[in-house]
XYZ file of C-alpha atoms in Angstrom:
513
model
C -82.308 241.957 118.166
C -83.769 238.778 117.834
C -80.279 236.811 119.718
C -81.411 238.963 123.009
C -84.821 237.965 122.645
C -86.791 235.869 125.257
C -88.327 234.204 122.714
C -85.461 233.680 120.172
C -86.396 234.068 116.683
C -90.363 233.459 116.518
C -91.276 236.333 118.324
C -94.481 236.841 116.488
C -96.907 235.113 118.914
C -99.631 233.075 117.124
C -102.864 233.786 119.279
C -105.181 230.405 119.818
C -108.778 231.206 120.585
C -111.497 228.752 120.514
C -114.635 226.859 122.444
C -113.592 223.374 121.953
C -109.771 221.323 122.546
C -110.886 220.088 118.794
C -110.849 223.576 117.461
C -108.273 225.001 119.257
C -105.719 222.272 118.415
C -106.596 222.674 114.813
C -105.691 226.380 115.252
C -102.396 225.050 116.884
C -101.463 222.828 114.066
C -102.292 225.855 111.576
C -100.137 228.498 113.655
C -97.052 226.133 113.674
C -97.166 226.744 110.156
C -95.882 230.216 110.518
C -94.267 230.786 114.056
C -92.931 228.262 117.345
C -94.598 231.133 119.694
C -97.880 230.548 120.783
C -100.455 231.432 123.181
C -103.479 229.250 124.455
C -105.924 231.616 125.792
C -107.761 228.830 127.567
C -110.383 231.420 129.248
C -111.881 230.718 125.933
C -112.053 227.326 126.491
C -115.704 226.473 127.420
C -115.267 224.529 130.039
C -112.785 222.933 132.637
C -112.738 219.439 130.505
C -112.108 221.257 127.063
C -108.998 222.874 128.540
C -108.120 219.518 130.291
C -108.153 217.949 126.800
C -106.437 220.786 124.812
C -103.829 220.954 127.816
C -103.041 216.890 127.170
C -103.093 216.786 123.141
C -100.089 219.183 124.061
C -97.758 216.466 125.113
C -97.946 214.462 122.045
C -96.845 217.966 119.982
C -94.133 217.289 117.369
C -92.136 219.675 116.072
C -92.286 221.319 119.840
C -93.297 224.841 120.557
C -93.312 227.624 123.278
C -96.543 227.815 124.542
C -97.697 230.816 126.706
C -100.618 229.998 128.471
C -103.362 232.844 129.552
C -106.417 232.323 131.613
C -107.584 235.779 131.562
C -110.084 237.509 134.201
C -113.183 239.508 132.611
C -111.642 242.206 134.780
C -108.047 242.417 132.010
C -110.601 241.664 129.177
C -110.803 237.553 129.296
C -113.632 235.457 130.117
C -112.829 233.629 132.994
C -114.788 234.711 136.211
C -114.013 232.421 139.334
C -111.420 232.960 142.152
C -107.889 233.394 141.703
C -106.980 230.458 143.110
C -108.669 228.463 140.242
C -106.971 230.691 137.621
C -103.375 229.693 139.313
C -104.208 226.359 139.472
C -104.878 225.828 135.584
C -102.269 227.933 135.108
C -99.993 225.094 137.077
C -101.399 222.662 135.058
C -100.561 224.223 131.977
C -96.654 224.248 133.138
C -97.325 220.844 134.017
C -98.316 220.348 130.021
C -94.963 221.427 128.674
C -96.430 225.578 128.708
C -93.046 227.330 129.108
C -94.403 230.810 129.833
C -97.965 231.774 131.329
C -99.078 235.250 131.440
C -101.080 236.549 134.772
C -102.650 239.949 134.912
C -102.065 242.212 137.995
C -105.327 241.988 138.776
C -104.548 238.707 139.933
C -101.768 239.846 142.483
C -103.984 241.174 145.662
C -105.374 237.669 145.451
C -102.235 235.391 144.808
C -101.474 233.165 148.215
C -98.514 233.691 150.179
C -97.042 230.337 148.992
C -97.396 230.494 145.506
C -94.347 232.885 145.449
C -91.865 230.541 145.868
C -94.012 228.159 143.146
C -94.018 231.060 140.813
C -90.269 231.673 141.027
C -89.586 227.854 140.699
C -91.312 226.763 137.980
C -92.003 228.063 134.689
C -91.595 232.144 133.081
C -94.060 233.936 133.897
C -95.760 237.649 132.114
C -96.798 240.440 134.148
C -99.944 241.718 132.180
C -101.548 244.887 132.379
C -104.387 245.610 130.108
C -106.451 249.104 129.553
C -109.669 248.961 126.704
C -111.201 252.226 128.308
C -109.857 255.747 126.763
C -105.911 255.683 126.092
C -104.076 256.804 129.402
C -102.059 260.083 129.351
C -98.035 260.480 129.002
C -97.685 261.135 132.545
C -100.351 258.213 133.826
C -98.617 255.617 131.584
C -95.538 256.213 132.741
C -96.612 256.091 136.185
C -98.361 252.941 135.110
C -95.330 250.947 133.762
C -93.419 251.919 136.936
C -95.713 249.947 139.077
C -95.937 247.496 136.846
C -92.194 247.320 136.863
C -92.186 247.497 140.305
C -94.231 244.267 140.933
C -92.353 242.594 138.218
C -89.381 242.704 140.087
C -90.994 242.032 143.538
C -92.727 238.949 142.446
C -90.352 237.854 139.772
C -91.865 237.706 136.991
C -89.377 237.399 133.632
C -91.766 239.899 131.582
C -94.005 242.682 131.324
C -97.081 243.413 128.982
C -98.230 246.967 128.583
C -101.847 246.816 126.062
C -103.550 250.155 125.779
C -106.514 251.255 123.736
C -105.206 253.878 121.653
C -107.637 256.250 119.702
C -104.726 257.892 117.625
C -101.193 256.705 116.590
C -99.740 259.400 119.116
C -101.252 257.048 121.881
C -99.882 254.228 119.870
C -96.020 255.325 119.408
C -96.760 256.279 123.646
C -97.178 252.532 124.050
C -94.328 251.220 121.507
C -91.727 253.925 123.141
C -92.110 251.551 126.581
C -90.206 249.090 124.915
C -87.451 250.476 123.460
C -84.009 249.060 124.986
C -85.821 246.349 126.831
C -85.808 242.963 126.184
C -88.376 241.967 128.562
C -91.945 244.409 127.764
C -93.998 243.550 125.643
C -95.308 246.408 123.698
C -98.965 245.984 122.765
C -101.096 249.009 121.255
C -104.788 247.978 120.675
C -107.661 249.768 118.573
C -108.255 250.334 114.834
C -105.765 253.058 114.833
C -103.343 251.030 116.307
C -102.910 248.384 113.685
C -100.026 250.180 111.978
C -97.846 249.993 115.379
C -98.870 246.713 116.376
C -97.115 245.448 113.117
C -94.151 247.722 113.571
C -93.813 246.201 117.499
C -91.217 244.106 116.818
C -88.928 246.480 115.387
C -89.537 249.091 117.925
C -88.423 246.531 120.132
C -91.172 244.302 121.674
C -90.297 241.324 122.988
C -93.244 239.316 121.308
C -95.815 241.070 119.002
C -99.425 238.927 118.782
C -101.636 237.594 116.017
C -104.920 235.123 115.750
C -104.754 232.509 114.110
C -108.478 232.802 113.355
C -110.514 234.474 116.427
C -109.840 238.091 116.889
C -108.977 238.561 120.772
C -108.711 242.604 120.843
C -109.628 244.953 118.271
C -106.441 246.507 115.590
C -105.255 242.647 115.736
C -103.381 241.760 112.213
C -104.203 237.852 111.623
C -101.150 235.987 111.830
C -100.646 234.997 107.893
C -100.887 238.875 107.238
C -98.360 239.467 109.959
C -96.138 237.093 108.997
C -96.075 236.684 104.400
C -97.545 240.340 103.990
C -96.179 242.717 106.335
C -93.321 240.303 107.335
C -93.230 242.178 111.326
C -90.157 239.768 111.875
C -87.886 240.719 109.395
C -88.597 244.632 110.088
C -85.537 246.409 111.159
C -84.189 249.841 111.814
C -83.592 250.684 107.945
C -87.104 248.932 106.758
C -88.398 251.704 104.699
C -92.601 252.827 105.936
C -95.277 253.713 103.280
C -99.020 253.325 103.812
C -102.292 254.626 102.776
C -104.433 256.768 104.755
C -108.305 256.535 104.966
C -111.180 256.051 106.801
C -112.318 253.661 106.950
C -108.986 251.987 105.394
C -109.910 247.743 106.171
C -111.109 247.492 102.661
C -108.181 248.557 101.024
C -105.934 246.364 99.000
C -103.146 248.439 98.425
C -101.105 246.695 101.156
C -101.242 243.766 98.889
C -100.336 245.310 95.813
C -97.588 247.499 97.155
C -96.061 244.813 99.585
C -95.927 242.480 96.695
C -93.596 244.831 94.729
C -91.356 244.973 97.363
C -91.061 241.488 97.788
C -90.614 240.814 94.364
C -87.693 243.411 94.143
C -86.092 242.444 97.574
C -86.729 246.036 99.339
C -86.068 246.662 103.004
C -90.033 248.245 102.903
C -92.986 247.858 104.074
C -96.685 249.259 103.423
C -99.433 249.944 106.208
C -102.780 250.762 106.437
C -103.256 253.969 108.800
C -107.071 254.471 109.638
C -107.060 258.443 110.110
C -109.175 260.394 111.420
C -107.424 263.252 111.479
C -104.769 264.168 109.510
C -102.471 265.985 112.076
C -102.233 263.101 113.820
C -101.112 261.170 110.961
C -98.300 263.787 109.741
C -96.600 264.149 113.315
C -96.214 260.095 113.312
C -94.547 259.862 109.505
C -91.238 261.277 111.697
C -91.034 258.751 114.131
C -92.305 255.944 112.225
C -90.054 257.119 109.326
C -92.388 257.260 106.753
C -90.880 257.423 103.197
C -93.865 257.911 101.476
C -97.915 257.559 101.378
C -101.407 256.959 99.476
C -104.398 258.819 100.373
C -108.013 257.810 99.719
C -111.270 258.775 101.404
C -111.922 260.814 102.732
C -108.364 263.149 102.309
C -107.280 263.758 99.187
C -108.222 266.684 99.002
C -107.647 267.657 102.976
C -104.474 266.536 102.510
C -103.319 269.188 100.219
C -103.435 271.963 102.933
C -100.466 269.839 104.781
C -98.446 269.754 101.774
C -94.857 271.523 100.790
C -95.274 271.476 97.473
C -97.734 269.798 94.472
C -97.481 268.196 91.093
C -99.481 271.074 88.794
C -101.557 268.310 87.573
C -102.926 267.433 91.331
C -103.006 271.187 92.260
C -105.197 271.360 89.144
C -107.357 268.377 90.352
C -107.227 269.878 93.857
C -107.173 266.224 94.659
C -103.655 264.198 95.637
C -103.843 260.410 96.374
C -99.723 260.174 96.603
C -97.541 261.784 98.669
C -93.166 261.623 98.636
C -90.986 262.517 101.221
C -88.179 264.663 99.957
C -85.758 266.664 100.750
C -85.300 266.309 104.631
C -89.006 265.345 105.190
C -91.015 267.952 102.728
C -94.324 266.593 101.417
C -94.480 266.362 97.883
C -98.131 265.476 96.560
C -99.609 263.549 92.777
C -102.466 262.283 91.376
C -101.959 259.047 89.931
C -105.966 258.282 89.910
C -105.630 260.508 86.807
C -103.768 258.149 85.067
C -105.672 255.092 85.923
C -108.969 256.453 85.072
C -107.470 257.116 81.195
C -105.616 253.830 81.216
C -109.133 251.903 82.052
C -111.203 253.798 79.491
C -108.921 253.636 76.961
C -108.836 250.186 76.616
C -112.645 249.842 75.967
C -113.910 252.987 74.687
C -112.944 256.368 72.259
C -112.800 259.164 74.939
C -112.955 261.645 72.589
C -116.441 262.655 71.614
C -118.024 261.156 74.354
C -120.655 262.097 76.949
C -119.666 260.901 80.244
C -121.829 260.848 83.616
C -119.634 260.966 86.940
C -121.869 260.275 90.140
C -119.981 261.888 92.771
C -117.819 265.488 93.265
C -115.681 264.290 95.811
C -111.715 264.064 95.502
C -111.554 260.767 92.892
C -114.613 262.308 90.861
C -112.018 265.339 90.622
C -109.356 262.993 88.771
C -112.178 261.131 86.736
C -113.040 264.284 85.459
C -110.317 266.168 84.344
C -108.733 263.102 82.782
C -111.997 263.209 80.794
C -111.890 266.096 79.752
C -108.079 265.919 78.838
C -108.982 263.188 76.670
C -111.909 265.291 74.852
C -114.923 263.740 76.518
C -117.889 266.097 77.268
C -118.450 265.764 81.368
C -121.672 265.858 83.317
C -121.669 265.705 87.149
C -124.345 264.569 89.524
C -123.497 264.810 93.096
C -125.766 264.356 96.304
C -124.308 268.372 97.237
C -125.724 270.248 94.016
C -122.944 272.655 94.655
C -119.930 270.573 94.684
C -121.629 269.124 91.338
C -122.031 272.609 90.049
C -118.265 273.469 90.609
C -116.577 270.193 89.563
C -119.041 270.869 86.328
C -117.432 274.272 85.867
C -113.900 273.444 86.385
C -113.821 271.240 83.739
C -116.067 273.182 81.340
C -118.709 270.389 81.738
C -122.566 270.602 83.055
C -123.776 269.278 86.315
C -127.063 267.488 86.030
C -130.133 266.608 88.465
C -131.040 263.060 89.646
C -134.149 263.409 87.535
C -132.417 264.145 84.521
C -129.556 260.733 84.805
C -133.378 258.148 83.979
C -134.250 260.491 80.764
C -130.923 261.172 79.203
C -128.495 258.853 77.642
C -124.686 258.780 78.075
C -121.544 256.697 76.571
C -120.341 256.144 79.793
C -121.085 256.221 83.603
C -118.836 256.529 86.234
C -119.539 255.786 89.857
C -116.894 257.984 92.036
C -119.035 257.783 95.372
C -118.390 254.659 97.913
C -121.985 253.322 97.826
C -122.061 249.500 97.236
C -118.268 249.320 98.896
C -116.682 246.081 101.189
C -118.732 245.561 103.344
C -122.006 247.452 101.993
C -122.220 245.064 98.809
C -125.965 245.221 98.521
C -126.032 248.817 97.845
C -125.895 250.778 94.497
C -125.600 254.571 93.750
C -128.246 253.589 91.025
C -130.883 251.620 89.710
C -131.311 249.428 87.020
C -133.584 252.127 85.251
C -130.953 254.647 85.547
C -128.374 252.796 83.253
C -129.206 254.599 80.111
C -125.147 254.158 78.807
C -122.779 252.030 77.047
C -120.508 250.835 79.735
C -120.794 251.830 83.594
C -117.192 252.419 85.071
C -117.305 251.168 89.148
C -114.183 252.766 90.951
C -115.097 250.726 93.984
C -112.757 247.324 93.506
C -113.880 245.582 97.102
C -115.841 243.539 95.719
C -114.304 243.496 92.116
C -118.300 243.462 91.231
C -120.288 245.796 93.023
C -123.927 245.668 92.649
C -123.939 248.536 90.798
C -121.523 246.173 88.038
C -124.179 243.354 88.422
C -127.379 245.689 87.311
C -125.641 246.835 84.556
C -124.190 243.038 83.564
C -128.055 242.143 83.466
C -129.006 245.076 80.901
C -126.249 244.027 78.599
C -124.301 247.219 79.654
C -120.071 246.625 79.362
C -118.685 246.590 82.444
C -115.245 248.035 83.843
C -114.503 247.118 87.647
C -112.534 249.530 89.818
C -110.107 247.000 90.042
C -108.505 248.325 86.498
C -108.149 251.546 88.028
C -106.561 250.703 91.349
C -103.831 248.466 89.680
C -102.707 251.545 87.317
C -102.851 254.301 90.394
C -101.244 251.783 92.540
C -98.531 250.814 90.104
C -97.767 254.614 89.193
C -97.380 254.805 93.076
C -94.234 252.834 93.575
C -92.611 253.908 90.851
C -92.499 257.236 91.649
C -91.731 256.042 95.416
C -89.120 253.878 94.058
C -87.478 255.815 91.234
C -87.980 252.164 88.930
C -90.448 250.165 86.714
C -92.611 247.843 89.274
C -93.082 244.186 88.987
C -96.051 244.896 87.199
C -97.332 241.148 86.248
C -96.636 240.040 90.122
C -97.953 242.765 91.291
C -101.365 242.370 89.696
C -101.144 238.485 89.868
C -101.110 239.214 94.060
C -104.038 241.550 93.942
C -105.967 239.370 91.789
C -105.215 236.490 93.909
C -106.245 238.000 96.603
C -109.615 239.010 95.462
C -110.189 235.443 94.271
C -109.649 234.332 97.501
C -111.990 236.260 99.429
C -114.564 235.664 96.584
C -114.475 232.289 97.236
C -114.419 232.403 101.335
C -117.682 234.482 100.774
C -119.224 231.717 98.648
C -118.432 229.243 101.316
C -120.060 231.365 103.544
């Protein structure tokens, strides 16, 4: 696909977005790191001698690039707010720079003087834009959309067409990404949290250019350009590239795109992993056939809404009534586990006798479910405080164990605590489920891993309490994941070694901070 593109091979477009020439140039210099597509959105430029500047630096550029240049009207979403006259005029002096492409909105069109036809034909490739960041549009009114926007392609010459929609669901998204299918010249651009799945998977569903910031965000569901390039590698996808994913809301926090995308790499599979913010789950399951969807994780708050959508269950999950992993078999049946199981015992294992023990689990939701029947597998004796008394009460029962009041967790004493709830998660750090006073244990067991130590961690770190960070237990689901996606052992040590990398990373970004 990429010998019939209009952009060649670097058809991930790095997106530059800054206030100064300074900064934006640095942002050039960083994106040529990763792609020879770029776009200058000068509207962000503050004023008409920092897009002078950046516009000149561009003539001294070795290695060269493509440069698209956008000067984008508050009306499509930009910042710029004078005539279009002045917007065609920078936009001249931008070809003038060495800018290949430039992309004009059809706002601009009514506007555009008679004589700049003939300019716009001569000089320079030119993008038909039409943006939408209000509700998605309809089937029938997107359609009717990319006609006219087809229509004035053709009339006014322009060498491509951008279609960018707000999407609110991934059936709006795979609306948008069906527009370019069999073209060469749209440019297929679903926006929106719930979008972020398709925008990655653009390329292979045939976009001509699929876009990424360098730094500055410039819509919302954008994928920075590092990510879309080394983790989700959107270039090399093709029409065999096997889909997996987790599924969650909110889902930004998660990891397991790291630690699942790693494997593959490692092992050289045509696969890649995605993070699909869900709100509903129906949504979700009539997407996994076009997307083609081998295989998926599930985390809050679905695993156990998922199992009503399922074919058929592992006994252990059904058990649970919790599943965090679903496979596809069998012409497209879902086939549901729960791996949390096993990472809970492989974490507590390591650092304390299960058997015997009293164990506190604050929470009753669907990974409080796994925590505590792998408890009481192991022989532990479970107590269960919930904010719902009665989901507290019933997770208690199932698993022969005693649910106890918020009173009761300052006065009693317990081996072990376990927080299954998602107080004190990325980007809530400050929080806790508990206070200091309430850590009347041995060890305190954090399933949250984002940040690898929660406050929760940190209270009980300063009472001399042993600490175990959720981290432990997201490596050992995760890892029990893709082998029973991939039918193999996974690259275990690289695996972990990416994750933990990761999390270092960010750490230290924060500290700068």
């Amino acid at each position: 696909m990429a010998n019939g593109s209009l952009f060649g091979r670097h058809r991930i477009c790095a997106v530059v977005a800054a206030p100064t020439a300074r900064e934006a140039w640095r942002q050039v210099r960083r994106a040529l790191k990763f792609t020879r597509t770029i776009e200058l959105r000068l509207d962000w430029l503050k004023n008409r001698s920092q897009q002078n500047l950046l516009l000149f630096s561009l003539r001294s550029l070795r290695p060269p690039a493509t440069f698209i240049a956008t000067y984008r009207r508050r009306s499509a979403g930009g910042r710029f707010s004078g005539t279009v006259i002045a917007q065609l005029a920078l936009l001249d002096s931008a070809i003038h720079a060495g800018c290949r492409w430039c992309d004009l909105e059809v706002e601009s069109l009514p506007g555009m003087p008679a004589e700049f036809e003939e300019r716009l034909r001569r000089r320079g490739k030119w993008i038909l834009s039409w943006h939408n960041f209000r509700a998605p549009q309809s089937k029938e009114s997107l359609l009717s959309r990319t006609r006219a926007l087809e229509s004035s392609r053709q009339k006014w010459g322009f060498a491509a067409a951008k279609i960018a929609m707000h999407c609110d669901t991934l059936a709006d998204s795979l609306r948008v990404l069906r527009l370019a299918r069999g073209k060469r010249n749209v440019i297929a651009v679903p926006m929106g949290g719930a979008a972020t799945p398709a925008r990655i998977l653009a390329l292979r569903e045939g976009s001509a250019l699929a876009y990424a910031p360098v730094e500055t965000a410039t819509a919302t569901g954008q994928v920075s350009l590092e990510n879309m390039k080394n983790l989700y590698r959107a270039d090399r996808l093709d029409r065999h590239t096997r889909v997996y994913g987790v599924v969650g809301n909110p889902i930004g926090h998660s990891l397991s795109p790291i630690l699942h995308n790693a494997g593959f790499h490692v092992r050289h599979v045509n696969a890649v992993y995605l993070p699909f913010q869900v709100k509903n789950l129906r949504d979700f399951l009539n997407a996994i056939g076009p997307l083609g969807i081998r295989g998926f994780s599930v985390t809050l708050p679905h695993k156990e809404g998922i199992l009503r959508h399922l074919d058929d269950c592992d006994p252990l999950a059904a058990t649970i009534g919790a599943v965090n992993t679903v496979v596809m078999r069998n012409g497209g049946k879902r086939y549901g586990y729960n791996t949390d199981y096993v990472g809970v015992l492989r974490a507590l294992e390591r650092r304390m006798p299960i058997r015997g023990s009293r164990v506190l689990i604050f929470g009753a939701g669907g990974a409080a479910r796994a925590v505590a029947f792998a408890l009481e597998s192991g022989g532990a004796t479970v107590a269960v405080h919930a904010r719902r008394s009665g989901q507290a009460k019933k997770l208690a029962r199932a698993v022969h164990g005693e649910a106890v009041p918020r009173a009761s967790v300052q006065r009693e004493f317990f081996d072990a605590i376990v927080n299954a709830t998602p107080v004190g998660m990325h980007p809530h750090e400050n929080q806790s489920p508990l206070g200091a006073g309430e850590l009347n244990c041995r060890l305190v067991f954090d399933l949250i891993y984002r940040p690898r130590e929660t406050k929760l961690l940190k209270l009980a770190a300063r009472r001399g309490i042993e600490t175990i960070s959720g981290i432990e237990m997201f490596l050992a689901q995760g890892i029990a994941q893709w082998e029973i996606w991939m039918g193999e052992r996974a690259p275990e040590k690289e695996m972990r070694a990416a994750v933990l990398q990761a999390l270092r990373r960010e750490e230290t970004e924060s500290l700068k901070q």
